[in-house]
mmCIF file of C-alpha atoms in Angstrom:
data_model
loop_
_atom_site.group_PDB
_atom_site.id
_atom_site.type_symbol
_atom_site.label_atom_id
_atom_site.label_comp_id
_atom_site.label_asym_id
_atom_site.label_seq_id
_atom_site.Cartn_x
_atom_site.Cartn_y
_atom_site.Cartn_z
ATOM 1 C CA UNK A 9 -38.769 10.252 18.243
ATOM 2 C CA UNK A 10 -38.994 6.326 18.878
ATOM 3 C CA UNK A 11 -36.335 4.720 16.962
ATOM 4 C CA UNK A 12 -36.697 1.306 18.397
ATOM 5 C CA UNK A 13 -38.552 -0.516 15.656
ATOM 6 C CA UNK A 14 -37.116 -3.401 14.483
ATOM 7 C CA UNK A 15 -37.953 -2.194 10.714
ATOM 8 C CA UNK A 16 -36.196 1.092 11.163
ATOM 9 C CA UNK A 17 -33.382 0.004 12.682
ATOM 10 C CA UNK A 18 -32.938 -2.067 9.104
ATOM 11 C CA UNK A 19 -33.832 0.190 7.322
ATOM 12 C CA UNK A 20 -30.878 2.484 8.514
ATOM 13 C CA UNK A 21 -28.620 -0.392 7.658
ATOM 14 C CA UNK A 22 -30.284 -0.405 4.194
ATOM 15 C CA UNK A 23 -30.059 3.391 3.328
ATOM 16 C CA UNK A 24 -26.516 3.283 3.876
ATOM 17 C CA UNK A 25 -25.786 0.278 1.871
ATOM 18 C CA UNK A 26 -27.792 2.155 -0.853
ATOM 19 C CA UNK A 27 -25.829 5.007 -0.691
ATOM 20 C CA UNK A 28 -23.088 3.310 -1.209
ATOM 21 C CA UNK A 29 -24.277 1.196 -4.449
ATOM 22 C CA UNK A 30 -26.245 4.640 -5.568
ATOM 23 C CA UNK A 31 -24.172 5.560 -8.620
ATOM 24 C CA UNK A 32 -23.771 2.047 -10.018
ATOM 25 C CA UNK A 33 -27.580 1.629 -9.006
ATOM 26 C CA UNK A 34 -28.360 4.770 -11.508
ATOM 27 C CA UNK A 35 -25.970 3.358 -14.067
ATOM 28 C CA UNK A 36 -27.772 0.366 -14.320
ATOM 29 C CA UNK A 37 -31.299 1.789 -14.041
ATOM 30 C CA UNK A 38 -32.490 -0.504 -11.087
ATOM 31 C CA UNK A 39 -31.791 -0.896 -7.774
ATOM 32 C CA UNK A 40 -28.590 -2.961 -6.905
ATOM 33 C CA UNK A 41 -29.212 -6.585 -6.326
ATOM 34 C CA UNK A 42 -28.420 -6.407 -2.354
ATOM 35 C CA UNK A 43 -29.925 -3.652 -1.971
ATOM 36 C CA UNK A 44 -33.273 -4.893 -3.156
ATOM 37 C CA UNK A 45 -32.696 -7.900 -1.404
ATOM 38 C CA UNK A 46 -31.753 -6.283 1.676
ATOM 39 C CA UNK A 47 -35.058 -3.890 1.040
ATOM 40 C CA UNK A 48 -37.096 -7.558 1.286
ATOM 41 C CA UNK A 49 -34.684 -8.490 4.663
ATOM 42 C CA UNK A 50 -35.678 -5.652 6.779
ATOM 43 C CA UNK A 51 -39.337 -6.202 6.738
ATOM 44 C CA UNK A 52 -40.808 -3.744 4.104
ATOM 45 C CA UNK A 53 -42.348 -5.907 2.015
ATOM 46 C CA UNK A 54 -44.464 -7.895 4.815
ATOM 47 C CA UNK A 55 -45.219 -4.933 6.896
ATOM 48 C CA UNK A 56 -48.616 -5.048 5.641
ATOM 49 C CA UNK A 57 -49.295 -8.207 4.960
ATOM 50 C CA UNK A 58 -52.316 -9.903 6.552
ATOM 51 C CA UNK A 59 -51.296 -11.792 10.070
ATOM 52 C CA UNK A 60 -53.274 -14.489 8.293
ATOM 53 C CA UNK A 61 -50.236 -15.034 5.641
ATOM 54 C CA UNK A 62 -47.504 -14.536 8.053
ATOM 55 C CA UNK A 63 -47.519 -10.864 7.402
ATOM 56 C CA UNK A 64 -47.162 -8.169 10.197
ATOM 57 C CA UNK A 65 -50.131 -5.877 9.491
ATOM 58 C CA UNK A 66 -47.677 -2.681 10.727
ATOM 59 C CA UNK A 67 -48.538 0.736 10.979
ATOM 60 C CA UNK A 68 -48.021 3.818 8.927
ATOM 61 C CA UNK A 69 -46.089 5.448 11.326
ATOM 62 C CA UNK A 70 -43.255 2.736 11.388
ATOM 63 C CA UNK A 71 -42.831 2.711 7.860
ATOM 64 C CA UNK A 72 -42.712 6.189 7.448
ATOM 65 C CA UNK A 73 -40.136 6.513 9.725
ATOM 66 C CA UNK A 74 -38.216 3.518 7.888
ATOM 67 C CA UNK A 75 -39.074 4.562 4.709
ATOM 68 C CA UNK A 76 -37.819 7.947 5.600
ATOM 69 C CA UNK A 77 -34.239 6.334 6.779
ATOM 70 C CA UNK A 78 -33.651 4.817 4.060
ATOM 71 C CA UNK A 79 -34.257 8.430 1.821
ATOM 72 C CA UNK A 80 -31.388 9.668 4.127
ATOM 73 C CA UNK A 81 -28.989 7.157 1.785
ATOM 74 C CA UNK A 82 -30.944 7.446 -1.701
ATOM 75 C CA UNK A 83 -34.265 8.368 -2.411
ATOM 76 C CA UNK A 84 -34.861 5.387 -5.551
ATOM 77 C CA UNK A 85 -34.531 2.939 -2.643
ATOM 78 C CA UNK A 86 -36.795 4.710 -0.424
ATOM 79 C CA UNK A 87 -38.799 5.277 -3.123
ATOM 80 C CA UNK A 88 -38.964 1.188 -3.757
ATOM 81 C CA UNK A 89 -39.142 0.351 -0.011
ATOM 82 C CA UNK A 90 -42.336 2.515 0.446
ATOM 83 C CA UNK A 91 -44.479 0.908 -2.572
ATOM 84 C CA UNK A 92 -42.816 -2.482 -1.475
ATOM 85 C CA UNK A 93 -44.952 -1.929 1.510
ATOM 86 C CA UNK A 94 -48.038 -0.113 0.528
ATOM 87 C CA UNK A 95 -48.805 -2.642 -2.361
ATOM 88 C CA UNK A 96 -48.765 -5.630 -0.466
ATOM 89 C CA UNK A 97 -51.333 -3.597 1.976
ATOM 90 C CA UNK A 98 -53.243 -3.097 -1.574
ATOM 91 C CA UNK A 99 -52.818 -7.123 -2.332
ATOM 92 C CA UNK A 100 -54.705 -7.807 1.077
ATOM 93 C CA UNK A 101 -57.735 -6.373 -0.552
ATOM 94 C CA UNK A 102 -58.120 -9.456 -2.550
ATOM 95 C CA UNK A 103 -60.408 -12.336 -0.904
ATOM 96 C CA UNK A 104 -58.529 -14.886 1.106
ATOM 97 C CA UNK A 105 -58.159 -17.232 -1.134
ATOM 98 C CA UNK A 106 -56.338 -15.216 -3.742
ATOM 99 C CA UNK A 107 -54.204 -13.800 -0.523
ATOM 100 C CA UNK A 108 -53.046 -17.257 0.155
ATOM 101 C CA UNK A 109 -51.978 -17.926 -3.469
ATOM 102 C CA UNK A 110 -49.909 -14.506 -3.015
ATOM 103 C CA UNK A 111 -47.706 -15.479 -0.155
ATOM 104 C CA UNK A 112 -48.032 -19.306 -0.618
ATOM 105 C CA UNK A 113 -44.503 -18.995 -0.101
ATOM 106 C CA UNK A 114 -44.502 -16.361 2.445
ATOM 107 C CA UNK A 115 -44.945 -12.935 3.659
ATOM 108 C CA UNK A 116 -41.901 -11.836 1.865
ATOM 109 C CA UNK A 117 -42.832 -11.720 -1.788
ATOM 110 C CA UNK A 118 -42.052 -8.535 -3.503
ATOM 111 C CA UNK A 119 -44.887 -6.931 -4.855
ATOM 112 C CA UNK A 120 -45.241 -4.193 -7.648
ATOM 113 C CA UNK A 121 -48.281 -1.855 -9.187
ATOM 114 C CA UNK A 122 -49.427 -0.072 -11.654
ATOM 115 C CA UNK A 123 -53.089 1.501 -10.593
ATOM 116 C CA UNK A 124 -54.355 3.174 -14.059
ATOM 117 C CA UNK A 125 -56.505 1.140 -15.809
ATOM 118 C CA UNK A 126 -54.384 0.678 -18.565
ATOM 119 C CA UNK A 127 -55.162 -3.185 -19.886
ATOM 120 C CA UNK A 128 -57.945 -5.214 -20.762
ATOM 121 C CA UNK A 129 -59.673 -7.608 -18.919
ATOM 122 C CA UNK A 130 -62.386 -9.979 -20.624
ATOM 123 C CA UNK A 131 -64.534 -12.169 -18.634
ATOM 124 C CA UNK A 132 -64.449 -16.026 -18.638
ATOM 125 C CA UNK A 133 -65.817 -18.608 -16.680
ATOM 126 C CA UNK A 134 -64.085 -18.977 -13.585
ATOM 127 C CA UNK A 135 -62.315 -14.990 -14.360
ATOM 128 C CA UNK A 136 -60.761 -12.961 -16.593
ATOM 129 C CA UNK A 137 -58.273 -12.783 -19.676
ATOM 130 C CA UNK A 138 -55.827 -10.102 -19.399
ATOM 131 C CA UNK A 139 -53.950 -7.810 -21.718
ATOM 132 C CA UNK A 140 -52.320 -4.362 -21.800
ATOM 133 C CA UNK A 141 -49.020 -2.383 -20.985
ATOM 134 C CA UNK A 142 -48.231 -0.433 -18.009
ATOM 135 C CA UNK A 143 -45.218 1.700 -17.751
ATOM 136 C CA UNK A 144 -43.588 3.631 -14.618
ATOM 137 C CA UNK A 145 -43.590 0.187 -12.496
ATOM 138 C CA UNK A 146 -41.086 0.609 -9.744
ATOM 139 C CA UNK A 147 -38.871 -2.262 -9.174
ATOM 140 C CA UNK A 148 -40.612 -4.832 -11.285
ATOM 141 C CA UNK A 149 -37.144 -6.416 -12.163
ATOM 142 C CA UNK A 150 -37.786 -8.314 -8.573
ATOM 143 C CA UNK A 151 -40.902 -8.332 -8.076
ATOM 144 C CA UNK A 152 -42.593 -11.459 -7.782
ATOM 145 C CA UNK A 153 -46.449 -10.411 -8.041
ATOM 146 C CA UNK A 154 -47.652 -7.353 -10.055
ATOM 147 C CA UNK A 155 -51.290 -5.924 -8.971
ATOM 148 C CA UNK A 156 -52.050 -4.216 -12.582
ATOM 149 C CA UNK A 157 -55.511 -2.474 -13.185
ATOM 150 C CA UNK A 158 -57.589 -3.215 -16.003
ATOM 151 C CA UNK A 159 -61.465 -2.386 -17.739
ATOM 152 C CA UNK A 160 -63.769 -4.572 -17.679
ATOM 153 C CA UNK A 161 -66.701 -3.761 -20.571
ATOM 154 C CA UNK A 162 -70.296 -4.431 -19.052
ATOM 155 C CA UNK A 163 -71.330 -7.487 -20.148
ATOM 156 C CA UNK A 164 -75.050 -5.541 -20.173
ATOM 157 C CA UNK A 165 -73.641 -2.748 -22.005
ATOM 158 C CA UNK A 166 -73.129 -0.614 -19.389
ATOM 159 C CA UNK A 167 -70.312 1.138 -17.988
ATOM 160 C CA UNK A 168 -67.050 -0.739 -18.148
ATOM 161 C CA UNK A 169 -65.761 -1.221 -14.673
ATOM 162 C CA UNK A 170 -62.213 -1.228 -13.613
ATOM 163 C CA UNK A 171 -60.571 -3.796 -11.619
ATOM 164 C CA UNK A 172 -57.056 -5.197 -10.439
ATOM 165 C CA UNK A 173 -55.424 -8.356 -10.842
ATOM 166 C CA UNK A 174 -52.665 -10.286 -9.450
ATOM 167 C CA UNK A 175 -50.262 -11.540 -12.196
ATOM 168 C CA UNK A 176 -46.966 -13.494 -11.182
ATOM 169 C CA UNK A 177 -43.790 -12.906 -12.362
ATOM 170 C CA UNK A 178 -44.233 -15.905 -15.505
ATOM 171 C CA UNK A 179 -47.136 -14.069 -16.365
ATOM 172 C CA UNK A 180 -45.792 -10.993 -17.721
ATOM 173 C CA UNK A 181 -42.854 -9.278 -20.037
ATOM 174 C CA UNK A 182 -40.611 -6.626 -18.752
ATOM 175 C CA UNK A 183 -39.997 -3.768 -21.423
ATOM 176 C CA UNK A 184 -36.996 -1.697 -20.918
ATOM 177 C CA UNK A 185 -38.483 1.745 -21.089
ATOM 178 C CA UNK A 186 -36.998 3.551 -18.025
ATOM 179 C CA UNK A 187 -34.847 6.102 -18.888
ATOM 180 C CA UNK A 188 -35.331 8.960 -16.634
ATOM 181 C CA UNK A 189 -32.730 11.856 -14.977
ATOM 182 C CA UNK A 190 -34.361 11.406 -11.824
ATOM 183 C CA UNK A 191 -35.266 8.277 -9.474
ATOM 184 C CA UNK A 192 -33.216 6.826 -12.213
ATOM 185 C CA UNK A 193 -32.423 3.657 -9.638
ATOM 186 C CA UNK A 194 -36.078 3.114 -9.247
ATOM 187 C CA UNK A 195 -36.264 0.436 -12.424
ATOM 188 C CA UNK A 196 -39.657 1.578 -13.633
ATOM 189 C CA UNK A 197 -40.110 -0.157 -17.004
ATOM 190 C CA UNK A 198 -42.866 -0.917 -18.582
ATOM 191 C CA UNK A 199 -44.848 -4.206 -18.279
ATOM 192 C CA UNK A 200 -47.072 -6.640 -20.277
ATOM 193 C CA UNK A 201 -49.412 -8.789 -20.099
ATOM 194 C CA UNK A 202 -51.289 -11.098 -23.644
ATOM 195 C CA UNK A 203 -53.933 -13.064 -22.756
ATOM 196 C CA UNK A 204 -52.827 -14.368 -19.101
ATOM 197 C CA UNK A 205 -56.206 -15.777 -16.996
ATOM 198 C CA UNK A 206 -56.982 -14.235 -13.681
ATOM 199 C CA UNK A 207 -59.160 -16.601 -11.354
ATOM 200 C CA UNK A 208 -61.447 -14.402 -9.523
ATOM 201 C CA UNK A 209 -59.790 -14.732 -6.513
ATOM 202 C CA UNK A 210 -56.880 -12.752 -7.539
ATOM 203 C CA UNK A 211 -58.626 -9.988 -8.396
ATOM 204 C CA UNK A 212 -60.781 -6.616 -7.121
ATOM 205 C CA UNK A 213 -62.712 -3.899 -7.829
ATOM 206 C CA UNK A 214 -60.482 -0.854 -7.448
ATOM 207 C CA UNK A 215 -63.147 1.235 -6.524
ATOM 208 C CA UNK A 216 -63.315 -1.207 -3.305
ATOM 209 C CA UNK A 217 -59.428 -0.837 -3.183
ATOM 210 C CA UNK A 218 -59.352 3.264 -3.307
ATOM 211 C CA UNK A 219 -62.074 3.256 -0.452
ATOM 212 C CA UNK A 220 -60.438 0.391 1.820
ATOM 213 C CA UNK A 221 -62.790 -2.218 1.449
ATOM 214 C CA UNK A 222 -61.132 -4.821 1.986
ATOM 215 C CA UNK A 223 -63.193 -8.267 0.711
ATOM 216 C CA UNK A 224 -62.073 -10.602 3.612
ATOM 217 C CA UNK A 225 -59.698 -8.371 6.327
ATOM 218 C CA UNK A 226 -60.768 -6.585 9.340
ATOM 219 C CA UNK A 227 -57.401 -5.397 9.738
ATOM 220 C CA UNK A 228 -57.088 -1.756 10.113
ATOM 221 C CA UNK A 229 -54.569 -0.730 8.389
ATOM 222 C CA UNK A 230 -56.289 -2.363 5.288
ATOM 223 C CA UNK A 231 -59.258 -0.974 5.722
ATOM 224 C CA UNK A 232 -57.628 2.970 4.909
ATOM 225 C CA UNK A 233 -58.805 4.949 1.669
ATOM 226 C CA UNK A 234 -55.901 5.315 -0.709
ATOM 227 C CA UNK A 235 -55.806 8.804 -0.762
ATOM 228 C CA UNK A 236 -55.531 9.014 2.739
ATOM 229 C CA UNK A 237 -51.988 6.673 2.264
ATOM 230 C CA UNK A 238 -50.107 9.100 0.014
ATOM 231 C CA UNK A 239 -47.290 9.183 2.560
ATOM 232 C CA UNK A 240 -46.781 6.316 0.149
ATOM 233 C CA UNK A 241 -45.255 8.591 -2.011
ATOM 234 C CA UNK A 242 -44.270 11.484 0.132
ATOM 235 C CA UNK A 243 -42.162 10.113 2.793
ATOM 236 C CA UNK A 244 -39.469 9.335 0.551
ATOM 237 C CA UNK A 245 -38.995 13.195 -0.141
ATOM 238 C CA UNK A 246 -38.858 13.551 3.672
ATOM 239 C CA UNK A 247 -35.387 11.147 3.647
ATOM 240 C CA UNK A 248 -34.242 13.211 0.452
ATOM 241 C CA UNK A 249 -34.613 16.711 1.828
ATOM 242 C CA UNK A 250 -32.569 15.370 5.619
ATOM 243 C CA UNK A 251 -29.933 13.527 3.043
ATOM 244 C CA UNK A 252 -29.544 16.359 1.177
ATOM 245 C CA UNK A 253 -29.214 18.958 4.062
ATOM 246 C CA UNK A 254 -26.521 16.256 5.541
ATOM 247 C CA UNK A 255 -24.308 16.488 2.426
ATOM 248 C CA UNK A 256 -24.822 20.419 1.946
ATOM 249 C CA UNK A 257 -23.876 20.630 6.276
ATOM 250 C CA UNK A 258 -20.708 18.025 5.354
ATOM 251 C CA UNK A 259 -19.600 20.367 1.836
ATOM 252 C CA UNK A 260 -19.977 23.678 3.563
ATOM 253 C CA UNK A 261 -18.724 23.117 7.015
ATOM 254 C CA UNK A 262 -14.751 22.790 5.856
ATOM 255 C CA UNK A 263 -15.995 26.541 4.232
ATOM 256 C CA UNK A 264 -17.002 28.169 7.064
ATOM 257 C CA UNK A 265 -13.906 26.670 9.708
ATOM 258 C CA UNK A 266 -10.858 27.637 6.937
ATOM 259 C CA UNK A 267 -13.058 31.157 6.849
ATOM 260 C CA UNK A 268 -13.491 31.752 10.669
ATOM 261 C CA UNK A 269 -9.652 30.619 11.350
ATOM 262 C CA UNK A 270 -8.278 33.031 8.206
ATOM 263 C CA UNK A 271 -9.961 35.912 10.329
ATOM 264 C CA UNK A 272 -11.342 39.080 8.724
ATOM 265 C CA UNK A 273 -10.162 40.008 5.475
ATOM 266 C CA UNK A 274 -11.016 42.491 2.713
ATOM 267 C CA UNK A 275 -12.638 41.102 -0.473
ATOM 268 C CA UNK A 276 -11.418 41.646 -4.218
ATOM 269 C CA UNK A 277 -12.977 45.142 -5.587
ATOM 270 C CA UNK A 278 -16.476 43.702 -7.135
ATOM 271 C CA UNK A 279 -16.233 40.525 -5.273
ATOM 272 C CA UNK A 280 -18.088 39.502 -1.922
ATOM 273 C CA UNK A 281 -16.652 39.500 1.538
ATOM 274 C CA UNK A 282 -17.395 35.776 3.163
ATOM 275 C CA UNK A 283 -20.740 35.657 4.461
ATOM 276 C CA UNK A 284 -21.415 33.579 7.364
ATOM 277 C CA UNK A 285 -25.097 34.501 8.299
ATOM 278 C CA UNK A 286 -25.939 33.167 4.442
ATOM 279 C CA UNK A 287 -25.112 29.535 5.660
ATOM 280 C CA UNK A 288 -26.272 30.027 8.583
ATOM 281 C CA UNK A 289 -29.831 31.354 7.401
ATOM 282 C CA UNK A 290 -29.922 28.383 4.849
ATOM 283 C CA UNK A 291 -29.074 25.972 7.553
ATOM 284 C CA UNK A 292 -31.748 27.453 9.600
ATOM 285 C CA UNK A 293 -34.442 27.416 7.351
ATOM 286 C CA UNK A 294 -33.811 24.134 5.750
ATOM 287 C CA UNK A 295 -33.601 22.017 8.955
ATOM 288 C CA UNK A 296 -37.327 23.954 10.008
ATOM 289 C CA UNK A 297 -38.784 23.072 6.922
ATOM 290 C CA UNK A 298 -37.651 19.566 7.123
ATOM 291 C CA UNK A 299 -38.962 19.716 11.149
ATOM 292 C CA UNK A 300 -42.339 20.895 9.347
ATOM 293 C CA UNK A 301 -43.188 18.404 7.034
ATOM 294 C CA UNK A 302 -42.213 15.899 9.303
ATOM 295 C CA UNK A 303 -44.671 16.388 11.798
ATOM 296 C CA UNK A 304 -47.562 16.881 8.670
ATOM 297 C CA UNK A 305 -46.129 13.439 7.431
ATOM 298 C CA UNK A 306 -46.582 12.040 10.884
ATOM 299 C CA UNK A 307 -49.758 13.432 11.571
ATOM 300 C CA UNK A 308 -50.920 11.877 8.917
ATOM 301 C CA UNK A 309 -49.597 8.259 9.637
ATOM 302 C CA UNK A 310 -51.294 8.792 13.507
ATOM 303 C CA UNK A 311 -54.434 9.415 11.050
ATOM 304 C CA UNK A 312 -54.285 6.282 9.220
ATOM 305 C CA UNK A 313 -53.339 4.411 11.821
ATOM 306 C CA UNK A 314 -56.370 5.789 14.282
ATOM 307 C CA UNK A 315 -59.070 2.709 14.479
ATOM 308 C CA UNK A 316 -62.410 3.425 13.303
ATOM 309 C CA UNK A 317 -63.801 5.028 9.686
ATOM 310 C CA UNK A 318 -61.732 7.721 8.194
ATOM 311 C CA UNK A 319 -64.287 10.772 7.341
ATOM 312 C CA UNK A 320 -63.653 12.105 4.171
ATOM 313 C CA UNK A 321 -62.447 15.667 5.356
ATOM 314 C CA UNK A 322 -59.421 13.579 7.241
ATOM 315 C CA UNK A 323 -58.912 11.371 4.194
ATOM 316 C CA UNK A 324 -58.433 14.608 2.230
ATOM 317 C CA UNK A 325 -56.126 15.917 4.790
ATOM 318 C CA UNK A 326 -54.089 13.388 4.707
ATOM 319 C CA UNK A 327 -53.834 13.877 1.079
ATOM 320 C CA UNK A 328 -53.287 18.007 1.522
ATOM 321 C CA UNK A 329 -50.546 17.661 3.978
ATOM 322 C CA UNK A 330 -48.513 15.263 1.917
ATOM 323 C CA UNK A 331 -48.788 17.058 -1.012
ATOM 324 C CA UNK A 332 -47.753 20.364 0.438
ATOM 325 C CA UNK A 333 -44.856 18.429 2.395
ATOM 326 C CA UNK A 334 -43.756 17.435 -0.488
ATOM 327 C CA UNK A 335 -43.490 20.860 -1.965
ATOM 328 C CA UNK A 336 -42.097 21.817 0.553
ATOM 329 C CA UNK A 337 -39.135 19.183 0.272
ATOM 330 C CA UNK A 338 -38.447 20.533 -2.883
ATOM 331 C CA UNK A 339 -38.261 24.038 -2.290
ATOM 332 C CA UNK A 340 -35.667 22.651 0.488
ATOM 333 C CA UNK A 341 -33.901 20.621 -1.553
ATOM 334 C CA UNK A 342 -34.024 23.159 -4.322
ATOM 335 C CA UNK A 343 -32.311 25.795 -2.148
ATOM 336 C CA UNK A 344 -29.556 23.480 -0.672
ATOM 337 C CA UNK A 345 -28.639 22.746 -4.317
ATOM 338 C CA UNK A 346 -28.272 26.624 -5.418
ATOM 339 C CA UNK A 347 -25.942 27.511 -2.334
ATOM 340 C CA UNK A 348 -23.927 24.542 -1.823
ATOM 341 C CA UNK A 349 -21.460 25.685 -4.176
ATOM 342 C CA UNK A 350 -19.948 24.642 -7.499
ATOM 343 C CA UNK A 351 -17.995 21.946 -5.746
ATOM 344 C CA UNK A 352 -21.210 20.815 -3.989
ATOM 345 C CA UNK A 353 -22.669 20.209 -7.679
ATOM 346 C CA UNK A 354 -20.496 18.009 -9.009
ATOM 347 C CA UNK A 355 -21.543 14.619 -10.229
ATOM 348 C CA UNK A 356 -19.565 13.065 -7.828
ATOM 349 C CA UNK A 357 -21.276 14.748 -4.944
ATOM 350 C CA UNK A 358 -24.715 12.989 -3.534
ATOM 351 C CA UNK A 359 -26.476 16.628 -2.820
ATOM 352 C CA UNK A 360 -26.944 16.608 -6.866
ATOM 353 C CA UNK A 361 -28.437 13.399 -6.308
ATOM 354 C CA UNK A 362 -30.957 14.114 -3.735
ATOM 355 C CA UNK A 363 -32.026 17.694 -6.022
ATOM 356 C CA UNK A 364 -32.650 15.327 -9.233
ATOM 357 C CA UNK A 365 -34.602 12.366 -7.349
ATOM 358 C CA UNK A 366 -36.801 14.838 -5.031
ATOM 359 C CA UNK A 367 -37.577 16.998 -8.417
ATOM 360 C CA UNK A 368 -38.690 13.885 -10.478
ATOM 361 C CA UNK A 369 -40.315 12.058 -7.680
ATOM 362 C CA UNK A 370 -42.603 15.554 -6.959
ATOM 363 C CA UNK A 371 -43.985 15.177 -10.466
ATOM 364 C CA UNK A 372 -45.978 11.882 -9.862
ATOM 365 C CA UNK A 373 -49.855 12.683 -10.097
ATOM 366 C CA UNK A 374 -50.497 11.770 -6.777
ATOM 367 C CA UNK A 375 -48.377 14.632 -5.161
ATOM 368 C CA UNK A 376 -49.875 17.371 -6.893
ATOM 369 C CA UNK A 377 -51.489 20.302 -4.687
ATOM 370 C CA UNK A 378 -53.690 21.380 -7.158
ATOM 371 C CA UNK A 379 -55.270 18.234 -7.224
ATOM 372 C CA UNK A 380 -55.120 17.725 -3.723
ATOM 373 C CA UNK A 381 -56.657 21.433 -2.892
ATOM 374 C CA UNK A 382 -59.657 20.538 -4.845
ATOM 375 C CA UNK A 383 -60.612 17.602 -3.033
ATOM 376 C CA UNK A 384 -59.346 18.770 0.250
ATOM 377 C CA UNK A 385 -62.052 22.389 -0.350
ATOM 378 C CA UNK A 386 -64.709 20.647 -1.458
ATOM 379 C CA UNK A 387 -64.734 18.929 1.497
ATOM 380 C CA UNK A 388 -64.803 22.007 3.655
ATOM 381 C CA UNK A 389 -66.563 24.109 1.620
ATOM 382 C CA UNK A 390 -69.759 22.232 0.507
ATOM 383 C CA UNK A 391 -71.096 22.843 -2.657
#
C-alpha cells in the first residue's frame, strides 16, 4: 500500500497525538484543542475543496487511507477528520460565489453538517430566513461554517422542498447536548439557528447535493452521489478495528511469552490448561477481517474516484460494501474485547476504547445494512 501522501503521513502524526490526549478528549466531550487544530494542519479539511479556493480537490482513496491512520490512535478524531473532509466536498456544491464567501479566508476553514432537514427556511428577496435545531453535529465547537438542511414550503402550495445553507460560526448557538458512551470525543452538540438570512448563494438544493450536482464545479470528486461516499463514515471503523487489534496483540503477547517460557504444566481441577491456538485463532481471524474490509473500503474509494457518471448499481455498492465493512469491524472489535482479558478491559486500557467508539459509531443511519440491502437489490433485481 502507497503510504507516500503528504496527508497520510500527517495524519499518522495526528492519530498518535490523539491517542495521547484521548482520555482528557472524552472527559471534556470534544476533541482536544491541538488535536483539532492539528486535524486542520494536515490537510483534511481542504482535501476537497475546489482548486478554485485554494483547495486540493483530493481523492477518496487518500483520505481513506488518512482517515483510517488516524482511527489507529482514536476513532472520535478519525471520526472528525473524515466529515472535516467530506463536508467541505458537500460546501463545493454551492455556486461560486457562495464558495468564495466560504474560504474567503482560505481553504482551511473547518466545516460541519447536519443533513436532515431539521429547520426552517422562509423565502425573502435576495434568500432565505433560517431557523431550527440540529443535534449530533460533530466538532461544531471549531467549526467555522455549518452546512445545515432546512424545508422550504412551496410558495405555490406545493411540496415543500429541502435545501442547505451555509451559516458561519456568528450565526448560530451551540447547545451542550452531547453526552454519549461512545465517540464521546466527537463534540456533537446540538446547534441553532433564529432568524439568520441566507443569500442564495450560500445555499442548495440537497436533492442536487445527494446526486452530485454540483451548481458551478466540474471537479470529479464533487460530482459523486452521497451514498456512493459513505466511506465517510466507515473508514473510521477501519482505523478502530487495526487500533484495537494493536492493543489486544500488545496486552496478550506478555501472556503467551511468560506461558511458552513456564513450559507445560497441569491446570487446577475445573480450571483450563493455557491455550495458545485460542490467541492464535483470534489473531488470525481478526487481522483477515480487517484485510477484508479494507480492500471493500478501497474498492470503493477507486469507485468514487473513477471519472465519468457513477451508475446507480455502483453507487449502491459503494453503499453495500461500507455498510457490511462496517459490520464487520464490529464483530472484530467485538471479539478482541471478549478475549483480551479482564486486564485488557480496564478503563485505563485503549482496547475498551476502540469497542465503545466502533459500537456507537455503527449505529449512525447511514451504516445500516438493512437499509443499504434494499437499495443495493432493487438495483439488481428490478421491480
Amino acid at each position: 500500500m502507497d503510504l507516500t501522501s503528504e496527508l497520510v503521513s500527517a495524519a499518522r502524526e495526528t492519530g498518535a497525538l490523539a491517542a495521547q490526549r484521548a482520555d482528557r478528549a472524552e472527559a471534556a466531550r470534544r476533541l482536544d484543542p491541538e488535536v483539532a487544530g492539528a486535524l486542520v494542519a494536515a490537510g483534511f479539511a481542504r482535501h476537497f475543496v475546489p482548486k478554485a479556493c485554494g483547495g486540493d480537490e483530493g481523492t477518496f482513496l487518500d483520505l481513506n487511507r488518512a482517515v483510517s491512520a488516524v482511527g489507529e490512535g482514536c476513532t472520535a478524531t478519525a471520526w472528525c477528520a473524515s466529515l472535516s473532509a467530506h463536508v467541505s466536498r458537500m460546501a463545493a456544491h454551492l455556486p461560486a460565489a457562495g464558495c468564495r464567501e466560504v474560504w474567503a479566508d482560505g481553504p482551511d476553514a473547518l466545516l460541519v453538517a447536519s443533513l436532515t432537514p431539521l429547520g426552517t427556511a422562509r423565502r425573502v428577496p435576495g434568500g432565505y430566513r433560517l431557523d431550527g435545531t440540529w443535534p449530533f453535529v460533530s466538532a461544531i465547537d471549531y467549526a467555522d461554517w455549518a452546512l445545515l438542511a432546512a424545508m422550504v414550503p412551496a410558495e405555490d402550495g406545493g411540496q415543500p422542498q429541502a435545501r442547505v445553507l451555509a451559516v458561519p460560526r456568528d450565526a448560530w448557538r451551540t447547545e451542550d447536548t452531547w453526552q454519549s458512551v461512545g465517540m464521546a470525543a466527537t463534540g456533537s452538540n446540538s446547534v441553532t439557528v433564529e432568524d439568520v438570512l441566507v443569500p442564495d448563494a450560500r445555499s442548495m438544493s440537497r436533492e442536487d447535493l445527494f446526486t452530485g450536482r454540483a451548481a458551478d464545479s466540474d471537479a470529479p470528486c464533487h460530482a459523486v452521489p452521497m451514498q456512493a461516499t459513505t466511506m465517510m463514515f466507515a473508514t473510521p471503523a477501519l482505523g478502530a478495528a487495526k487500533g484495537a487489534l494493536a492493543a489486544w496483540t500488545g496486552s496478550v503477547t506478555p501472556k503467551i511469552r511468560a506461558a511458552a517460557a513456564a513450559g507445560p504444566r497441569q491446570a487446577h481441577a475445573g480450571m483450563p490448561a493455557f491455550n495458545r491456538a485460542s490467541y492464535d485463532v483470534t489473531l488470525t481471524r481478526s487481522a483477515t477481517e480487517i484485510d477484508a474490509a479494507e480492500l471493500l473500503l478501497e474498492r470503493a474509494a477507486r469507485t468514487a474516484d473513477a471519472a465519468g457518471a457513477l451508475s446507480p448499481l455502483l453507487t449502491m455498492r459503494n453503499w453495500r460494501d461500507c455498510a457490511m465493512a462496517t459490520e464487520s469491524m464490529v464483530g472484530v472489535v467485538n471479539r478482541l474485547f471478549r478475549t483480551i482479558g479482564t486486564t485488557g478491559q480496564s478503563v485505563r486500557s485503549p482496547l475498551q476504547r476502540f469497542w465503545r467508539d466502533v459500537n456507537s459509531l455503527a449505529g449512525h443511519q447511514g451504516l445500516q445494512v438493512e437499509s443499504a440491502s434494499v437499495a443495493f437489490s432493487r438495483q439488481v433485481i428490478a421491480l
